[in-house]
Amino acid sequence: MESNKKEPTNKKQSKYQTKVAQVMHEFKEGELHSGKSDVIVTNPKQAIAIALSEAEGLDKKTKK
């Protein structure tokens, strides 16, 4: 019989996944601000949009 255990993988997270995780952590702690203002983000959909936008910006910085 084969066991159904998954073998642990030691893959590193991509820079996009790391950035999204960082922004979502800020959102959960109540520290995520919208833009340069002091308005704290309370909508999870807005937090995801900010995370993806910031992760997309990483690619533009490295291509210069």
N, CA, C, O and CB atoms as a CASP TS submission, in Angstrom:
PFRMAT TS
TARGET T0000
AUTHOR 0000-0000-0000
METHOD Language model
MODEL 1
PARENT N/A
ATOM      1  N   MET     1       0.822  -1.182   0.000  1.00  0.00           N
ATOM      2  CA  MET     1       0.000   0.000   0.000  1.00  0.00           C
ATOM      3  C   MET     1       0.869   1.250   0.000  1.00  0.00           C
ATOM      4  O   MET     1       1.916   1.313   0.645  1.00  0.00           O
ATOM      5  CB  MET     1      -0.937  -0.004   1.198  1.00  0.00           C
ATOM      6  N   GLU     2       0.405   2.220  -0.733  1.00  0.00           N
ATOM      7  CA  GLU     2       1.135   3.482  -0.773  1.00  0.00           C
ATOM      8  C   GLU     2       0.557   4.436   0.259  1.00  0.00           C
ATOM      9  O   GLU     2      -0.654   4.486   0.474  1.00  0.00           O
ATOM     10  CB  GLU     2       1.082   4.108  -2.184  1.00  0.00           C
ATOM     11  N   SER     3       1.431   5.178   0.881  1.00  0.00           N
ATOM     12  CA  SER     3       0.926   6.176   1.829  1.00  0.00           C
ATOM     13  C   SER     3       0.545   7.435   1.057  1.00  0.00           C
ATOM     14  O   SER     3       1.140   7.755   0.028  1.00  0.00           O
ATOM     15  CB  SER     3       1.990   6.500   2.935  1.00  0.00           C
ATOM     16  N   ASN     4      -0.434   8.126   1.561  1.00  0.00           N
ATOM     17  CA  ASN     4      -0.914   9.326   0.886  1.00  0.00           C
ATOM     18  C   ASN     4      -0.245  10.591   1.413  1.00  0.00           C
ATOM     19  O   ASN     4      -0.742  11.694   1.183  1.00  0.00           O
ATOM     20  CB  ASN     4      -2.415   9.441   1.039  1.00  0.00           C
ATOM     21  N   LYS     5       0.861  10.446   2.108  1.00  0.00           N
ATOM     22  CA  LYS     5       1.566  11.602   2.637  1.00  0.00           C
ATOM     23  C   LYS     5       2.282  12.327   1.507  1.00  0.00           C
ATOM     24  O   LYS     5       2.878  11.721   0.616  1.00  0.00           O
ATOM     25  CB  LYS     5       2.565  11.182   3.733  1.00  0.00           C
ATOM     26  N   LYS     6       2.197  13.639   1.583  1.00  0.00           N
ATOM     27  CA  LYS     6       2.928  14.438   0.607  1.00  0.00           C
ATOM     28  C   LYS     6       4.330  14.674   1.145  1.00  0.00           C
ATOM     29  O   LYS     6       4.523  14.918   2.336  1.00  0.00           O
ATOM     30  CB  LYS     6       2.201  15.791   0.315  1.00  0.00           C
ATOM     31  N   GLU     7       5.284  14.600   0.265  1.00  0.00           N
ATOM     32  CA  GLU     7       6.648  14.864   0.679  1.00  0.00           C
ATOM     33  C   GLU     7       6.846  16.371   0.791  1.00  0.00           C
ATOM     34  O   GLU     7       6.360  17.122  -0.055  1.00  0.00           O
ATOM     35  CB  GLU     7       7.663  14.241  -0.314  1.00  0.00           C
ATOM     36  N   PRO     8       7.541  16.815   1.809  1.00  0.00           N
ATOM     37  CA  PRO     8       7.761  18.258   1.946  1.00  0.00           C
ATOM     38  C   PRO     8       8.640  18.779   0.818  1.00  0.00           C
ATOM     39  O   PRO     8       9.626  18.146   0.439  1.00  0.00           O
ATOM     40  CB  PRO     8       8.400  18.582   3.307  1.00  0.00           C
ATOM     41  N   THR     9       8.278  19.918   0.299  1.00  0.00           N
ATOM     42  CA  THR     9       9.080  20.528  -0.747  1.00  0.00           C
ATOM     43  C   THR     9       9.758  21.763  -0.184  1.00  0.00           C
ATOM     44  O   THR     9       9.175  22.499   0.612  1.00  0.00           O
ATOM     45  CB  THR     9       8.216  20.883  -1.982  1.00  0.00           C
ATOM     46  N   ASN    10      10.943  21.974  -0.588  1.00  0.00           N
ATOM     47  CA  ASN    10      11.713  23.110  -0.095  1.00  0.00           C
ATOM     48  C   ASN    10      11.804  24.183  -1.169  1.00  0.00           C
ATOM     49  O   ASN    10      12.889  24.681  -1.469  1.00  0.00           O
ATOM     50  CB  ASN    10      13.120  22.666   0.343  1.00  0.00           C
ATOM     51  N   LYS    11      10.673  24.534  -1.740  1.00  0.00           N
ATOM     52  CA  LYS    11      10.663  25.566  -2.763  1.00  0.00           C
ATOM     53  C   LYS    11      10.637  26.932  -2.097  1.00  0.00           C
ATOM     54  O   LYS    11       9.966  27.134  -1.085  1.00  0.00           O
ATOM     55  CB  LYS    11       9.455  25.393  -3.712  1.00  0.00           C
ATOM     56  N   LYS    12      11.358  27.838  -2.664  1.00  0.00           N
ATOM     57  CA  LYS    12      11.323  29.201  -2.160  1.00  0.00           C
ATOM     58  C   LYS    12      10.131  29.920  -2.763  1.00  0.00           C
ATOM     59  O   LYS    12       9.713  29.624  -3.882  1.00  0.00           O
ATOM     60  CB  LYS    12      12.639  29.949  -2.479  1.00  0.00           C
ATOM     61  N   GLN    13       9.586  30.873  -2.006  1.00  0.00           N
ATOM     62  CA  GLN    13       8.485  31.660  -2.517  1.00  0.00           C
ATOM     63  C   GLN    13       9.027  32.658  -3.531  1.00  0.00           C
ATOM     64  O   GLN    13      10.148  33.154  -3.410  1.00  0.00           O
ATOM     65  CB  GLN    13       7.735  32.379  -1.370  1.00  0.00           C
ATOM     66  N   SER    14       8.206  32.937  -4.526  1.00  0.00           N
ATOM     67  CA  SER    14       8.618  33.942  -5.487  1.00  0.00           C
ATOM     68  C   SER    14       8.502  35.311  -4.839  1.00  0.00           C
ATOM     69  O   SER    14       7.878  35.453  -3.787  1.00  0.00           O
ATOM     70  CB  SER    14       7.767  33.863  -6.780  1.00  0.00           C
ATOM     71  N   LYS    15       9.095  36.309  -5.454  1.00  0.00           N
ATOM     72  CA  LYS    15       9.059  37.655  -4.883  1.00  0.00           C
ATOM     73  C   LYS    15       7.641  38.191  -4.859  1.00  0.00           C
ATOM     74  O   LYS    15       7.308  39.013  -4.005  1.00  0.00           O
ATOM     75  CB  LYS    15       9.966  38.601  -5.673  1.00  0.00           C
ATOM     76  N   TYR    16       6.789  37.738  -5.789  1.00  0.00           N
ATOM     77  CA  TYR    16       5.392  38.168  -5.812  1.00  0.00           C
ATOM     78  C   TYR    16       4.627  37.600  -4.617  1.00  0.00           C
ATOM     79  O   TYR    16       3.879  38.318  -3.954  1.00  0.00           O
ATOM     80  CB  TYR    16       4.720  37.737  -7.124  1.00  0.00           C
ATOM     81  N   GLN    17       4.815  36.329  -4.353  1.00  0.00           N
ATOM     82  CA  GLN    17       4.139  35.688  -3.227  1.00  0.00           C
ATOM     83  C   GLN    17       4.579  36.303  -1.911  1.00  0.00           C
ATOM     84  O   GLN    17       3.772  36.471  -0.996  1.00  0.00           O
ATOM     85  CB  GLN    17       4.413  34.186  -3.221  1.00  0.00           C
ATOM     86  N   THR    18       5.851  36.637  -1.816  1.00  0.00           N
ATOM     87  CA  THR    18       6.371  37.247  -0.606  1.00  0.00           C
ATOM     88  C   THR    18       5.750  38.619  -0.381  1.00  0.00           C
ATOM     89  O   THR    18       5.370  38.955   0.741  1.00  0.00           O
ATOM     90  CB  THR    18       7.889  37.357  -0.675  1.00  0.00           C
ATOM     91  N   LYS    19       5.647  39.415  -1.448  1.00  0.00           N
ATOM     92  CA  LYS    19       5.077  40.753  -1.333  1.00  0.00           C
ATOM     93  C   LYS    19       3.600  40.693  -0.972  1.00  0.00           C
ATOM     94  O   LYS    19       3.137  41.460  -0.128  1.00  0.00           O
ATOM     95  CB  LYS    19       5.267  41.525  -2.634  1.00  0.00           C
ATOM     96  N   VAL    20       2.853  39.786  -1.605  1.00  0.00           N
ATOM     97  CA  VAL    20       1.428  39.646  -1.305  1.00  0.00           C
ATOM     98  C   VAL    20       1.239  39.204   0.140  1.00  0.00           C
ATOM     99  O   VAL    20       0.349  39.707   0.825  1.00  0.00           O
ATOM    100  CB  VAL    20       0.760  38.640  -2.267  1.00  0.00           C
ATOM    101  N   ALA    21       2.051  38.280   0.609  1.00  0.00           N
ATOM    102  CA  ALA    21       1.953  37.824   1.994  1.00  0.00           C
ATOM    103  C   ALA    21       2.261  38.962   2.964  1.00  0.00           C
ATOM    104  O   ALA    21       1.614  39.086   4.004  1.00  0.00           O
ATOM    105  CB  ALA    21       2.907  36.645   2.240  1.00  0.00           C
ATOM    106  N   GLN    22       3.241  39.787   2.627  1.00  0.00           N
ATOM    107  CA  GLN    22       3.610  40.915   3.483  1.00  0.00           C
ATOM    108  C   GLN    22       2.466  41.925   3.577  1.00  0.00           C
ATOM    109  O   GLN    22       2.144  42.404   4.664  1.00  0.00           O
ATOM    110  CB  GLN    22       4.881  41.602   2.949  1.00  0.00           C
ATOM    111  N   VAL    23       1.852  42.246   2.436  1.00  0.00           N
ATOM    112  CA  VAL    23       0.761  43.224   2.428  1.00  0.00           C
ATOM    113  C   VAL    23      -0.461  42.674   3.156  1.00  0.00           C
ATOM    114  O   VAL    23      -1.112  43.407   3.901  1.00  0.00           O
ATOM    115  CB  VAL    23       0.390  43.609   0.983  1.00  0.00           C
ATOM    116  N   MET    24      -0.782  41.405   2.956  1.00  0.00           N
ATOM    117  CA  MET    24      -1.936  40.822   3.636  1.00  0.00           C
ATOM    118  C   MET    24      -1.704  40.761   5.148  1.00  0.00           C
ATOM    119  O   MET    24      -2.650  40.897   5.923  1.00  0.00           O
ATOM    120  CB  MET    24      -2.228  39.414   3.085  1.00  0.00           C
ATOM    121  N   HIS    25      -0.473  40.561   5.564  1.00  0.00           N
ATOM    122  CA  HIS    25      -0.162  40.580   6.995  1.00  0.00           C
ATOM    123  C   HIS    25      -0.408  41.980   7.564  1.00  0.00           C
ATOM    124  O   HIS    25      -0.966  42.132   8.651  1.00  0.00           O
ATOM    125  CB  HIS    25       1.310  40.142   7.245  1.00  0.00           C
ATOM    126  N   GLU    26       0.016  42.997   6.812  1.00  0.00           N
ATOM    127  CA  GLU    26      -0.241  44.375   7.247  1.00  0.00           C
ATOM    128  C   GLU    26      -1.745  44.631   7.364  1.00  0.00           C
ATOM    129  O   GLU    26      -2.195  45.297   8.296  1.00  0.00           O
ATOM    130  CB  GLU    26       0.396  45.383   6.261  1.00  0.00           C
ATOM    131  N   PHE    27      -2.511  44.101   6.423  1.00  0.00           N
ATOM    132  CA  PHE    27      -3.966  44.282   6.451  1.00  0.00           C
ATOM    133  C   PHE    27      -4.566  43.631   7.688  1.00  0.00           C
ATOM    134  O   PHE    27      -5.400  44.231   8.366  1.00  0.00           O
ATOM    135  CB  PHE    27      -4.608  43.696   5.182  1.00  0.00           C
ATOM    136  N   LYS    28      -4.145  42.407   7.984  1.00  0.00           N
ATOM    137  CA  LYS    28      -4.700  41.694   9.129  1.00  0.00           C
ATOM    138  C   LYS    28      -4.343  42.358  10.450  1.00  0.00           C
ATOM    139  O   LYS    28      -5.103  42.277  11.415  1.00  0.00           O
ATOM    140  CB  LYS    28      -4.218  40.264   9.133  1.00  0.00           C
ATOM    141  N   GLU    29      -3.183  43.018  10.497  1.00  0.00           N
ATOM    142  CA  GLU    29      -2.766  43.715  11.708  1.00  0.00           C
ATOM    143  C   GLU    29      -3.395  45.102  11.805  1.00  0.00           C
ATOM    144  O   GLU    29      -3.273  45.766  12.835  1.00  0.00           O
ATOM    145  CB  GLU    29      -1.250  43.829  11.751  1.00  0.00           C
ATOM    146  N   GLY    30      -4.072  45.548  10.734  1.00  0.00           N
ATOM    147  CA  GLY    30      -4.698  46.866  10.741  1.00  0.00           C
ATOM    148  C   GLY    30      -3.721  47.988  10.474  1.00  0.00           C
ATOM    149  O   GLY    30      -3.942  49.120  10.905  1.00  0.00           O
ATOM    150  N   GLU    31      -2.639  47.689   9.766  1.00  0.00           N
ATOM    151  CA  GLU    31      -1.597  48.676   9.505  1.00  0.00           C
ATOM    152  C   GLU    31      -1.484  49.055   8.038  1.00  0.00           C
ATOM    153  O   GLU    31      -0.610  49.841   7.674  1.00  0.00           O
ATOM    154  CB  GLU    31      -0.280  48.158   9.986  1.00  0.00           C
ATOM    155  N   LEU    32      -2.352  48.512   7.183  1.00  0.00           N
ATOM    156  CA  LEU    32      -2.263  48.770   5.748  1.00  0.00           C
ATOM    157  C   LEU    32      -2.966  50.082   5.419  1.00  0.00           C
ATOM    158  O   LEU    32      -4.146  50.262   5.720  1.00  0.00           O
ATOM    159  CB  LEU    32      -2.880  47.601   4.936  1.00  0.00           C
ATOM    160  N   HIS    33      -2.224  50.991   4.800  1.00  0.00           N
ATOM    161  CA  HIS    33      -2.766  52.291   4.427  1.00  0.00           C
ATOM    162  C   HIS    33      -2.982  52.342   2.920  1.00  0.00           C
ATOM    163  O   HIS    33      -2.250  51.721   2.149  1.00  0.00           O
ATOM    164  CB  HIS    33      -1.828  53.430   4.883  1.00  0.00           C
ATOM    165  N   SER    34      -3.991  53.088   2.523  1.00  0.00           N
ATOM    166  CA  SER    34      -4.317  53.253   1.117  1.00  0.00           C
ATOM    167  C   SER    34      -3.500  54.405   0.544  1.00  0.00           C
ATOM    168  O   SER    34      -3.737  55.567   0.874  1.00  0.00           O
ATOM    169  CB  SER    34      -5.832  53.502   0.925  1.00  0.00           C
ATOM    170  N   GLY    35      -2.557  54.084  -0.299  1.00  0.00           N
ATOM    171  CA  GLY    35      -1.721  55.116  -0.911  1.00  0.00           C
ATOM    172  C   GLY    35      -0.860  55.826   0.113  1.00  0.00           C
ATOM    173  O   GLY    35      -0.348  55.214   1.050  1.00  0.00           O
ATOM    174  N   LYS    36      -0.709  57.128  -0.079  1.00  0.00           N
ATOM    175  CA  LYS    36       0.125  57.917   0.824  1.00  0.00           C
ATOM    176  C   LYS    36      -0.694  58.545   1.942  1.00  0.00           C
ATOM    177  O   LYS    36      -0.153  59.268   2.778  1.00  0.00           O
ATOM    178  CB  LYS    36       0.858  58.999   0.051  1.00  0.00           C
ATOM    179  N   SER    37      -1.994  58.275   1.962  1.00  0.00           N
ATOM    180  CA  SER    37      -2.864  58.865   2.980  1.00  0.00           C
ATOM    181  C   SER    37      -2.811  58.045   4.264  1.00  0.00           C
ATOM    182  O   SER    37      -2.197  56.979   4.319  1.00  0.00           O
ATOM    183  CB  SER    37      -4.315  58.962   2.466  1.00  0.00           C
ATOM    184  N   ASP    38      -3.462  58.562   5.281  1.00  0.00           N
ATOM    185  CA  ASP    38      -3.508  57.864   6.563  1.00  0.00           C
ATOM    186  C   ASP    38      -4.758  57.010   6.718  1.00  0.00           C
ATOM    187  O   ASP    38      -5.063  56.551   7.819  1.00  0.00           O
ATOM    188  CB  ASP    38      -3.434  58.857   7.692  1.00  0.00           C
ATOM    189  N   VAL    39      -5.482  56.795   5.626  1.00  0.00           N
ATOM    190  CA  VAL    39      -6.707  56.010   5.676  1.00  0.00           C
ATOM    191  C   VAL    39      -6.335  54.535   5.744  1.00  0.00           C
ATOM    192  O   VAL    39      -5.605  54.035   4.887  1.00  0.00           O
ATOM    193  CB  VAL    39      -7.617  56.303   4.445  1.00  0.00           C
ATOM    194  N   ILE    40      -6.834  53.837   6.759  1.00  0.00           N
ATOM    195  CA  ILE    40      -6.530  52.417   6.932  1.00  0.00           C
ATOM    196  C   ILE    40      -7.515  51.590   6.109  1.00  0.00           C
ATOM    197  O   ILE    40      -8.719  51.846   6.124  1.00  0.00           O
ATOM    198  CB  ILE    40      -6.588  52.010   8.438  1.00  0.00           C
ATOM    199  N   VAL    41      -6.999  50.609   5.400  1.00  0.00           N
ATOM    200  CA  VAL    41      -7.810  49.751   4.543  1.00  0.00           C
ATOM    201  C   VAL    41      -8.582  48.768   5.414  1.00  0.00           C
ATOM    202  O   VAL    41      -8.001  48.097   6.268  1.00  0.00           O
ATOM    203  CB  VAL    41      -6.926  48.998   3.506  1.00  0.00           C
ATOM    204  N   THR    42      -9.909  48.684   5.194  1.00  0.00           N
ATOM    205  CA  THR    42     -10.740  47.754   5.959  1.00  0.00           C
ATOM    206  C   THR    42     -11.383  46.699   5.075  1.00  0.00           C
ATOM    207  O   THR    42     -11.942  45.729   5.587  1.00  0.00           O
ATOM    208  CB  THR    42     -11.812  48.511   6.709  1.00  0.00           C
ATOM    209  N   ASN    43     -11.317  46.864   3.764  1.00  0.00           N
ATOM    210  CA  ASN    43     -11.936  45.935   2.830  1.00  0.00           C
ATOM    211  C   ASN    43     -10.888  44.932   2.333  1.00  0.00           C
ATOM    212  O   ASN    43      -9.876  45.344   1.765  1.00  0.00           O
ATOM    213  CB  ASN    43     -12.578  46.699   1.640  1.00  0.00           C
ATOM    214  N   PRO    44     -11.107  43.628   2.533  1.00  0.00           N
ATOM    215  CA  PRO    44     -10.115  42.641   2.089  1.00  0.00           C
ATOM    216  C   PRO    44      -9.887  42.645   0.578  1.00  0.00           C
ATOM    217  O   PRO    44      -8.783  42.355   0.117  1.00  0.00           O
ATOM    218  CB  PRO    44     -10.546  41.264   2.521  1.00  0.00           C
ATOM    219  N   LYS    45     -10.924  42.971  -0.192  1.00  0.00           N
ATOM    220  CA  LYS    45     -10.745  43.025  -1.649  1.00  0.00           C
ATOM    221  C   LYS    45      -9.807  44.163  -2.038  1.00  0.00           C
ATOM    222  O   LYS    45      -9.005  44.024  -2.962  1.00  0.00           O
ATOM    223  CB  LYS    45     -12.105  43.195  -2.355  1.00  0.00           C
ATOM    224  N   GLN    46      -9.907  45.272  -1.342  1.00  0.00           N
ATOM    225  CA  GLN    46      -9.020  46.394  -1.607  1.00  0.00           C
ATOM    226  C   GLN    46      -7.585  46.034  -1.206  1.00  0.00           C
ATOM    227  O   GLN    46      -6.633  46.445  -1.869  1.00  0.00           O
ATOM    228  CB  GLN    46      -9.497  47.654  -0.850  1.00  0.00           C
ATOM    229  N   ALA    47      -7.434  45.275  -0.134  1.00  0.00           N
ATOM    230  CA  ALA    47      -6.101  44.852   0.307  1.00  0.00           C
ATOM    231  C   ALA    47      -5.453  43.947  -0.737  1.00  0.00           C
ATOM    232  O   ALA    47      -4.255  44.053  -1.001  1.00  0.00           O
ATOM    233  CB  ALA    47      -6.185  44.125   1.666  1.00  0.00           C
ATOM    234  N   ILE    48      -6.239  43.067  -1.323  1.00  0.00           N
ATOM    235  CA  ILE    48      -5.710  42.181  -2.365  1.00  0.00           C
ATOM    236  C   ILE    48      -5.291  42.992  -3.583  1.00  0.00           C
ATOM    237  O   ILE    48      -4.247  42.727  -4.180  1.00  0.00           O
ATOM    238  CB  ILE    48      -6.759  41.119  -2.764  1.00  0.00           C
ATOM    239  N   ALA    49      -6.103  43.980  -3.954  1.00  0.00           N
ATOM    240  CA  ALA    49      -5.778  44.825  -5.098  1.00  0.00           C
ATOM    241  C   ALA    49      -4.478  45.597  -4.853  1.00  0.00           C
ATOM    242  O   ALA    49      -3.655  45.731  -5.759  1.00  0.00           O
ATOM    243  CB  ALA    49      -6.932  45.802  -5.388  1.00  0.00           C
ATOM    244  N   ILE    50      -4.296  46.094  -3.652  1.00  0.00           N
ATOM    245  CA  ILE    50      -3.063  46.804  -3.311  1.00  0.00           C
ATOM    246  C   ILE    50      -1.877  45.850  -3.372  1.00  0.00           C
ATOM    247  O   ILE    50      -0.819  46.207  -3.890  1.00  0.00           O
ATOM    248  CB  ILE    50      -3.168  47.444  -1.908  1.00  0.00           C
ATOM    249  N   ALA    51      -2.045  44.643  -2.850  1.00  0.00           N
ATOM    250  CA  ALA    51      -0.959  43.657  -2.840  1.00  0.00           C
ATOM    251  C   ALA    51      -0.534  43.300  -4.258  1.00  0.00           C
ATOM    252  O   ALA    51       0.660  43.244  -4.552  1.00  0.00           O
ATOM    253  CB  ALA    51      -1.389  42.391  -2.087  1.00  0.00           C
ATOM    254  N   LEU    52      -1.499  43.059  -5.135  1.00  0.00           N
ATOM    255  CA  LEU    52      -1.166  42.697  -6.507  1.00  0.00           C
ATOM    256  C   LEU    52      -0.529  43.867  -7.248  1.00  0.00           C
ATOM    257  O   LEU    52       0.369  43.677  -8.067  1.00  0.00           O
ATOM    258  CB  LEU    52      -2.413  42.225  -7.246  1.00  0.00           C
ATOM    259  N   SER    53      -0.990  45.057  -6.960  1.00  0.00           N
ATOM    260  CA  SER    53      -0.424  46.245  -7.593  1.00  0.00           C
ATOM    261  C   SER    53       1.030  46.447  -7.171  1.00  0.00           C
ATOM    262  O   SER    53       1.885  46.749  -8.004  1.00  0.00           O
ATOM    263  CB  SER    53      -1.255  47.487  -7.240  1.00  0.00           C
ATOM    264  N   GLU    54       1.307  46.281  -5.891  1.00  0.00           N
ATOM    265  CA  GLU    54       2.673  46.432  -5.407  1.00  0.00           C
ATOM    266  C   GLU    54       3.573  45.321  -5.931  1.00  0.00           C
ATOM    267  O   GLU    54       4.740  45.564  -6.236  1.00  0.00           O
ATOM    268  CB  GLU    54       2.695  46.448  -3.884  1.00  0.00           C
ATOM    269  N   ALA    55       3.047  44.110  -6.038  1.00  0.00           N
ATOM    270  CA  ALA    55       3.837  42.993  -6.563  1.00  0.00           C
ATOM    271  C   ALA    55       4.148  43.211  -8.038  1.00  0.00           C
ATOM    272  O   ALA    55       5.229  42.853  -8.504  1.00  0.00           O
ATOM    273  CB  ALA    55       3.090  41.657  -6.366  1.00  0.00           C
ATOM    274  N   GLU    56       3.212  43.793  -8.770  1.00  0.00           N
ATOM    275  CA  GLU    56       3.437  44.087 -10.183  1.00  0.00           C
ATOM    276  C   GLU    56       4.529  45.137 -10.341  1.00  0.00           C
ATOM    277  O   GLU    56       5.300  45.095 -11.299  1.00  0.00           O
ATOM    278  CB  GLU    56       2.136  44.566 -10.850  1.00  0.00           C
ATOM    279  N   GLY    57       4.597  46.066  -9.415  1.00  0.00           N
ATOM    280  CA  GLY    57       5.617  47.103  -9.445  1.00  0.00           C
ATOM    281  C   GLY    57       7.016  46.562  -9.237  1.00  0.00           C
ATOM    282  O   GLY    57       7.987  47.187  -9.664  1.00  0.00           O
ATOM    283  N   LEU    58       7.143  45.412  -8.587  1.00  0.00           N
ATOM    284  CA  LEU    58       8.461  44.801  -8.374  1.00  0.00           C
ATOM    285  C   LEU    58       9.103  44.440  -9.702  1.00  0.00           C
ATOM    286  O   LEU    58      10.313  44.593  -9.872  1.00  0.00           O
ATOM    287  CB  LEU    58       8.346  43.549  -7.488  1.00  0.00           C
ATOM    288  N   ASP    59       8.304  43.966 -10.637  1.00  0.00           N
ATOM    289  CA  ASP    59       8.819  43.532 -11.923  1.00  0.00           C
ATOM    290  C   ASP    59       9.333  44.728 -12.728  1.00  0.00           C
ATOM    291  O   ASP    59      10.334  44.613 -13.434  1.00  0.00           O
ATOM    292  CB  ASP    59       7.734  42.782 -12.706  1.00  0.00           C
ATOM    293  N   LYS    60       8.668  45.852 -12.630  1.00  0.00           N
ATOM    294  CA  LYS    60       9.073  47.045 -13.366  1.00  0.00           C
ATOM    295  C   LYS    60      10.396  47.598 -12.825  1.00  0.00           C
ATOM    296  O   LYS    60      11.204  48.131 -13.586  1.00  0.00           O
ATOM    297  CB  LYS    60       7.974  48.119 -13.287  1.00  0.00           C
ATOM    298  N   LYS    61      10.615  47.471 -11.518  1.00  0.00           N
ATOM    299  CA  LYS    61      11.848  47.978 -10.919  1.00  0.00           C
ATOM    300  C   LYS    61      13.045  47.148 -11.340  1.00  0.00           C
ATOM    301  O   LYS    61      14.138  47.691 -11.499  1.00  0.00           O
ATOM    302  CB  LYS    61      11.735  47.995  -9.401  1.00  0.00           C
ATOM    303  N   THR    62      12.870  45.843 -11.524  1.00  0.00           N
ATOM    304  CA  THR    62      14.001  44.974 -11.850  1.00  0.00           C
ATOM    305  C   THR    62      14.352  45.001 -13.320  1.00  0.00           C
ATOM    306  O   THR    62      15.466  44.624 -13.683  1.00  0.00           O
ATOM    307  CB  THR    62      13.704  43.564 -11.435  1.00  0.00           C
ATOM    308  N   LYS    63      13.441  45.435 -14.186  1.00  0.00           N
ATOM    309  CA  LYS    63      13.716  45.446 -15.627  1.00  0.00           C
ATOM    310  C   LYS    63      14.501  46.664 -16.093  1.00  0.00           C
ATOM    311  O   LYS    63      14.958  46.703 -17.235  1.00  0.00           O
ATOM    312  CB  LYS    63      12.428  45.377 -16.383  1.00  0.00           C
ATOM    313  N   LYS    64      14.663  47.662 -15.223  1.00  0.00           N
ATOM    314  CA  LYS    64      15.361  48.885 -15.618  1.00  0.00           C
ATOM    315  C   LYS    64      16.808  48.642 -15.935  1.00  0.00           C
ATOM    316  O   LYS    64      17.529  49.578 -16.283  1.00  0.00           O
ATOM    317  CB  LYS    64      15.257  49.915 -14.541  1.00  0.00           C
TER
END
